[in-house]
């Protein structure tokens, strides 16, 4: 079984709590993240500075640095918020799908579509893949770990319901699924067309579904 990362688990808990609590009061950190999203969407991550974000948020530069010590940390946190929205959409996409096999297929295809169309993550994929890679795997790979733990939690629920084999290591399966998705997102493929959802669905049925046991 994949060893749990308590920091990533705590981060996932915060992400999901934020998703559930849409009425949470705005604070300085939220203002900074909102400003960073606007700034990154406007001119991209590479050409944005912490000073730009501070100016857009209406706070001092030192205030930004107190909450986000480096630009990479800020990018990671903005990206995590985008994944929070992706988590919500993921749960909506699989709602009402009849079987766990179909839920894996729908989850895989809709995830790639949603992430690629996201203005922040998709923009990083198109123009600044190195920045996205740092956000995904930097600092011990916590962003990938957060997504993996989210997927593992969904698979664990399927396992408890008897839809996934009892001997399946859902943490490892989730790790493989997330790594496959991340690879397609960050490394261009000359074989798989990410705009062809039928091809992606076939790929998921052939290679991801069998991991469920």
Short mmCIF file of N, CA, C and O in Angstrom, two decimals, residues 32-92:
data_model
loop_
_atom_site.label_atom_id
_atom_site.label_comp_id
_atom_site.label_asym_id
_atom_site.label_seq_id
_atom_site.Cartn_x
_atom_site.Cartn_y
_atom_site.Cartn_z
N UNK A 32 -5.48 37.41 -2.14
CA UNK A 32 -4.24 37.22 -2.88
C UNK A 32 -4.40 36.14 -3.92
O UNK A 32 -3.96 36.29 -5.07
N UNK A 33 -5.05 35.04 -3.55
CA UNK A 33 -5.25 33.94 -4.50
C UNK A 33 -6.16 34.37 -5.65
O UNK A 33 -5.92 34.02 -6.80
N UNK A 34 -7.20 35.14 -5.33
CA UNK A 34 -8.08 35.66 -6.39
C UNK A 34 -7.30 36.55 -7.34
O UNK A 34 -7.44 36.46 -8.57
N UNK A 35 -6.46 37.43 -6.75
CA UNK A 35 -5.66 38.34 -7.57
C UNK A 35 -4.66 37.57 -8.42
O UNK A 35 -4.43 37.89 -9.59
N UNK A 36 -4.05 36.53 -7.84
CA UNK A 36 -3.08 35.73 -8.58
C UNK A 36 -3.75 35.02 -9.75
O UNK A 36 -3.20 34.95 -10.85
N UNK A 37 -4.95 34.50 -9.52
CA UNK A 37 -5.67 33.84 -10.62
C UNK A 37 -5.94 34.82 -11.75
O UNK A 37 -5.75 34.50 -12.92
N UNK A 38 -6.40 36.02 -11.40
CA UNK A 38 -6.65 37.04 -12.41
C UNK A 38 -5.37 37.41 -13.15
O UNK A 38 -5.36 37.55 -14.39
N UNK A 39 -4.30 37.60 -12.38
CA UNK A 39 -3.02 37.99 -12.97
C UNK A 39 -2.49 36.90 -13.89
O UNK A 39 -2.06 37.17 -15.02
N UNK A 40 -2.50 35.66 -13.44
CA UNK A 40 -1.98 34.55 -14.25
C UNK A 40 -2.82 34.36 -15.50
O UNK A 40 -2.30 34.02 -16.57
N UNK A 41 -4.14 34.54 -15.37
CA UNK A 41 -5.02 34.39 -16.53
C UNK A 41 -4.77 35.49 -17.56
O UNK A 41 -4.89 35.27 -18.76
N UNK A 42 -4.41 36.68 -17.05
CA UNK A 42 -4.24 37.83 -17.94
C UNK A 42 -2.95 37.76 -18.74
O UNK A 42 -2.96 37.96 -19.97
N UNK A 43 -1.82 37.45 -18.08
CA UNK A 43 -0.55 37.50 -18.82
C UNK A 43 0.31 36.26 -18.61
O UNK A 43 1.43 36.20 -19.11
N UNK A 44 -0.21 35.28 -17.88
CA UNK A 44 0.55 34.05 -17.68
C UNK A 44 1.40 34.09 -16.42
O UNK A 44 1.67 35.16 -15.86
N UNK A 45 1.82 32.91 -15.97
CA UNK A 45 2.60 32.81 -14.74
C UNK A 45 4.01 33.35 -14.92
O UNK A 45 4.53 34.10 -14.09
N UNK A 46 4.64 32.99 -16.02
CA UNK A 46 6.05 33.34 -16.21
C UNK A 46 6.27 34.84 -16.19
O UNK A 46 7.29 35.32 -15.65
N UNK A 47 5.34 35.59 -16.75
CA UNK A 47 5.53 37.04 -16.85
C UNK A 47 4.91 37.81 -15.69
O UNK A 47 4.95 39.04 -15.67
N UNK A 48 4.34 37.10 -14.73
CA UNK A 48 3.75 37.74 -13.56
C UNK A 48 4.75 37.72 -12.41
O UNK A 48 5.50 36.77 -12.24
N UNK A 49 4.74 38.77 -11.62
CA UNK A 49 5.61 38.85 -10.45
C UNK A 49 4.76 38.90 -9.19
O UNK A 49 3.55 39.17 -9.24
N UNK A 50 5.41 38.67 -8.06
CA UNK A 50 4.71 38.77 -6.79
C UNK A 50 4.23 40.21 -6.57
O UNK A 50 3.19 40.45 -5.96
N UNK A 51 4.99 41.17 -7.08
CA UNK A 51 4.59 42.57 -6.98
C UNK A 51 3.30 42.82 -7.76
O UNK A 51 2.42 43.56 -7.31
N UNK A 52 3.19 42.21 -8.95
CA UNK A 52 1.96 42.34 -9.74
C UNK A 52 0.76 41.82 -8.96
O UNK A 52 -0.32 42.43 -8.96
N UNK A 53 0.94 40.68 -8.33
CA UNK A 53 -0.15 40.07 -7.58
C UNK A 53 -0.52 40.95 -6.39
O UNK A 53 -1.71 41.18 -6.11
N UNK A 54 0.49 41.45 -5.68
CA UNK A 54 0.23 42.32 -4.53
C UNK A 54 -0.55 43.56 -4.96
O UNK A 54 -1.51 43.98 -4.29
N UNK A 55 -0.12 44.15 -6.06
CA UNK A 55 -0.79 45.36 -6.56
C UNK A 55 -2.25 45.07 -6.90
O UNK A 55 -3.16 45.83 -6.55
N UNK A 56 -2.48 43.95 -7.57
CA UNK A 56 -3.84 43.59 -7.97
C UNK A 56 -4.71 43.27 -6.75
O UNK A 56 -5.91 43.53 -6.75
N UNK A 57 -4.08 42.70 -5.70
CA UNK A 57 -4.82 42.36 -4.49
C UNK A 57 -5.02 43.55 -3.57
O UNK A 57 -5.81 43.49 -2.62
N UNK A 58 -4.27 44.62 -3.81
CA UNK A 58 -4.36 45.80 -2.96
C UNK A 58 -3.71 45.61 -1.61
O UNK A 58 -4.17 46.16 -0.60
N UNK A 59 -2.62 44.84 -1.59
CA UNK A 59 -1.88 44.61 -0.34
C UNK A 59 -0.40 44.88 -0.59
O UNK A 59 0.04 44.99 -1.73
N UNK A 60 0.35 44.96 0.50
CA UNK A 60 1.79 45.16 0.39
C UNK A 60 2.46 43.87 -0.09
O UNK A 60 1.98 42.77 0.18
N UNK A 61 3.59 44.03 -0.78
CA UNK A 61 4.31 42.86 -1.27
C UNK A 61 4.70 41.93 -0.13
O UNK A 61 4.61 40.70 -0.27
N UNK A 62 5.10 42.48 1.01
CA UNK A 62 5.51 41.66 2.14
C UNK A 62 4.35 40.81 2.65
O UNK A 62 4.55 39.70 3.17
N UNK A 63 3.12 41.32 2.50
CA UNK A 63 1.94 40.55 2.92
C UNK A 63 1.79 39.30 2.07
O UNK A 63 1.43 38.23 2.58
N UNK A 64 2.07 39.43 0.78
CA UNK A 64 2.01 38.25 -0.10
C UNK A 64 3.06 37.24 0.33
O UNK A 64 2.78 36.04 0.47
N UNK A 65 4.28 37.73 0.57
CA UNK A 65 5.37 36.81 0.92
C UNK A 65 5.15 36.14 2.28
O UNK A 65 5.64 35.03 2.50
N UNK A 66 4.45 36.80 3.19
CA UNK A 66 4.20 36.19 4.49
C UNK A 66 3.30 34.96 4.36
O UNK A 66 3.42 34.01 5.13
N UNK A 67 2.41 35.00 3.40
CA UNK A 67 1.48 33.88 3.23
C UNK A 67 1.96 32.88 2.18
O UNK A 67 1.64 31.68 2.26
N UNK A 68 2.70 33.37 1.20
CA UNK A 68 3.20 32.50 0.12
C UNK A 68 4.68 32.85 -0.07
O UNK A 68 5.01 33.77 -0.82
N UNK A 69 5.58 32.11 0.58
CA UNK A 69 7.00 32.49 0.64
C UNK A 69 7.69 32.60 -0.71
O UNK A 69 8.64 33.37 -0.85
N UNK A 70 7.23 31.84 -1.71
CA UNK A 70 7.83 31.90 -3.04
C UNK A 70 6.74 31.92 -4.10
O UNK A 70 5.58 31.56 -3.83
N UNK A 71 7.12 32.29 -5.28
CA UNK A 71 6.16 32.29 -6.38
C UNK A 71 5.67 30.88 -6.69
O UNK A 71 4.49 30.68 -7.00
N UNK A 72 6.57 29.89 -6.59
CA UNK A 72 6.15 28.51 -6.84
C UNK A 72 5.09 28.06 -5.85
O UNK A 72 4.16 27.33 -6.21
N UNK A 73 5.21 28.49 -4.60
CA UNK A 73 4.19 28.15 -3.60
C UNK A 73 2.86 28.80 -3.97
O UNK A 73 1.79 28.17 -3.87
N UNK A 74 2.90 30.03 -4.42
CA UNK A 74 1.68 30.72 -4.83
C UNK A 74 1.04 30.01 -6.02
O UNK A 74 -0.19 29.80 -6.05
N UNK A 75 1.86 29.63 -7.01
CA UNK A 75 1.33 28.91 -8.17
C UNK A 75 0.69 27.60 -7.72
O UNK A 75 -0.39 27.22 -8.19
N UNK A 76 1.35 26.90 -6.80
CA UNK A 76 0.80 25.63 -6.31
C UNK A 76 -0.56 25.84 -5.66
O UNK A 76 -1.51 25.08 -5.90
N UNK A 77 -0.67 26.89 -4.83
CA UNK A 77 -1.92 27.12 -4.13
C UNK A 77 -3.04 27.55 -5.07
O UNK A 77 -4.20 27.15 -4.90
N UNK A 78 -2.72 28.37 -6.07
CA UNK A 78 -3.72 28.74 -7.07
C UNK A 78 -4.17 27.49 -7.84
O UNK A 78 -5.37 27.28 -8.08
N UNK A 79 -3.20 26.66 -8.20
CA UNK A 79 -3.53 25.44 -8.92
C UNK A 79 -4.39 24.51 -8.08
O UNK A 79 -5.32 23.87 -8.58
N UNK A 80 -4.09 24.43 -6.78
CA UNK A 80 -4.91 23.60 -5.88
C UNK A 80 -6.36 24.08 -5.86
O UNK A 80 -7.29 23.28 -5.84
N UNK A 81 -6.56 25.38 -5.87
CA UNK A 81 -7.93 25.89 -5.90
C UNK A 81 -8.64 25.50 -7.19
O UNK A 81 -9.84 25.20 -7.19
N UNK A 82 -7.89 25.49 -8.28
CA UNK A 82 -8.49 25.06 -9.54
C UNK A 82 -8.85 23.57 -9.47
O UNK A 82 -9.89 23.14 -9.99
N UNK A 83 -8.00 22.79 -8.81
CA UNK A 83 -8.32 21.37 -8.64
C UNK A 83 -9.52 21.18 -7.72
O UNK A 83 -10.26 20.21 -7.86
N UNK A 84 -9.72 22.08 -6.77
CA UNK A 84 -10.92 22.01 -5.92
C UNK A 84 -12.17 22.06 -6.80
O UNK A 84 -13.10 21.27 -6.64
N UNK A 85 -12.17 22.99 -7.75
CA UNK A 85 -13.30 23.08 -8.67
C UNK A 85 -13.40 21.82 -9.53
O UNK A 85 -14.50 21.35 -9.84
N UNK A 86 -12.24 21.28 -9.91
CA UNK A 86 -12.23 20.04 -10.69
C UNK A 86 -12.83 18.90 -9.87
O UNK A 86 -13.59 18.08 -10.39
N UNK A 87 -12.52 18.82 -8.57
CA UNK A 87 -13.07 17.76 -7.73
C UNK A 87 -14.59 17.84 -7.72
O UNK A 87 -15.28 16.82 -7.82
N UNK A 88 -15.11 19.05 -7.59
CA UNK A 88 -16.56 19.22 -7.59
C UNK A 88 -17.17 18.76 -8.93
O UNK A 88 -18.19 18.08 -8.95
N UNK A 89 -16.54 19.15 -10.04
CA UNK A 89 -17.05 18.76 -11.35
C UNK A 89 -16.93 17.26 -11.55
O UNK A 89 -17.81 16.62 -12.14
N UNK A 90 -15.84 16.66 -11.07
CA UNK A 90 -15.64 15.22 -11.17
C UNK A 90 -16.81 14.47 -10.53
O UNK A 90 -17.37 13.54 -11.11
N UNK A 91 -17.18 14.89 -9.32
CA UNK A 91 -18.27 14.22 -8.61
C UNK A 91 -19.60 14.39 -9.34
O UNK A 91 -20.44 13.48 -9.35
N UNK A 92 -19.78 15.55 -9.96
CA UNK A 92 -21.00 15.76 -10.76
C UNK A 92 -21.00 14.87 -12.00
O UNK A 92 -22.03 14.30 -12.37
#
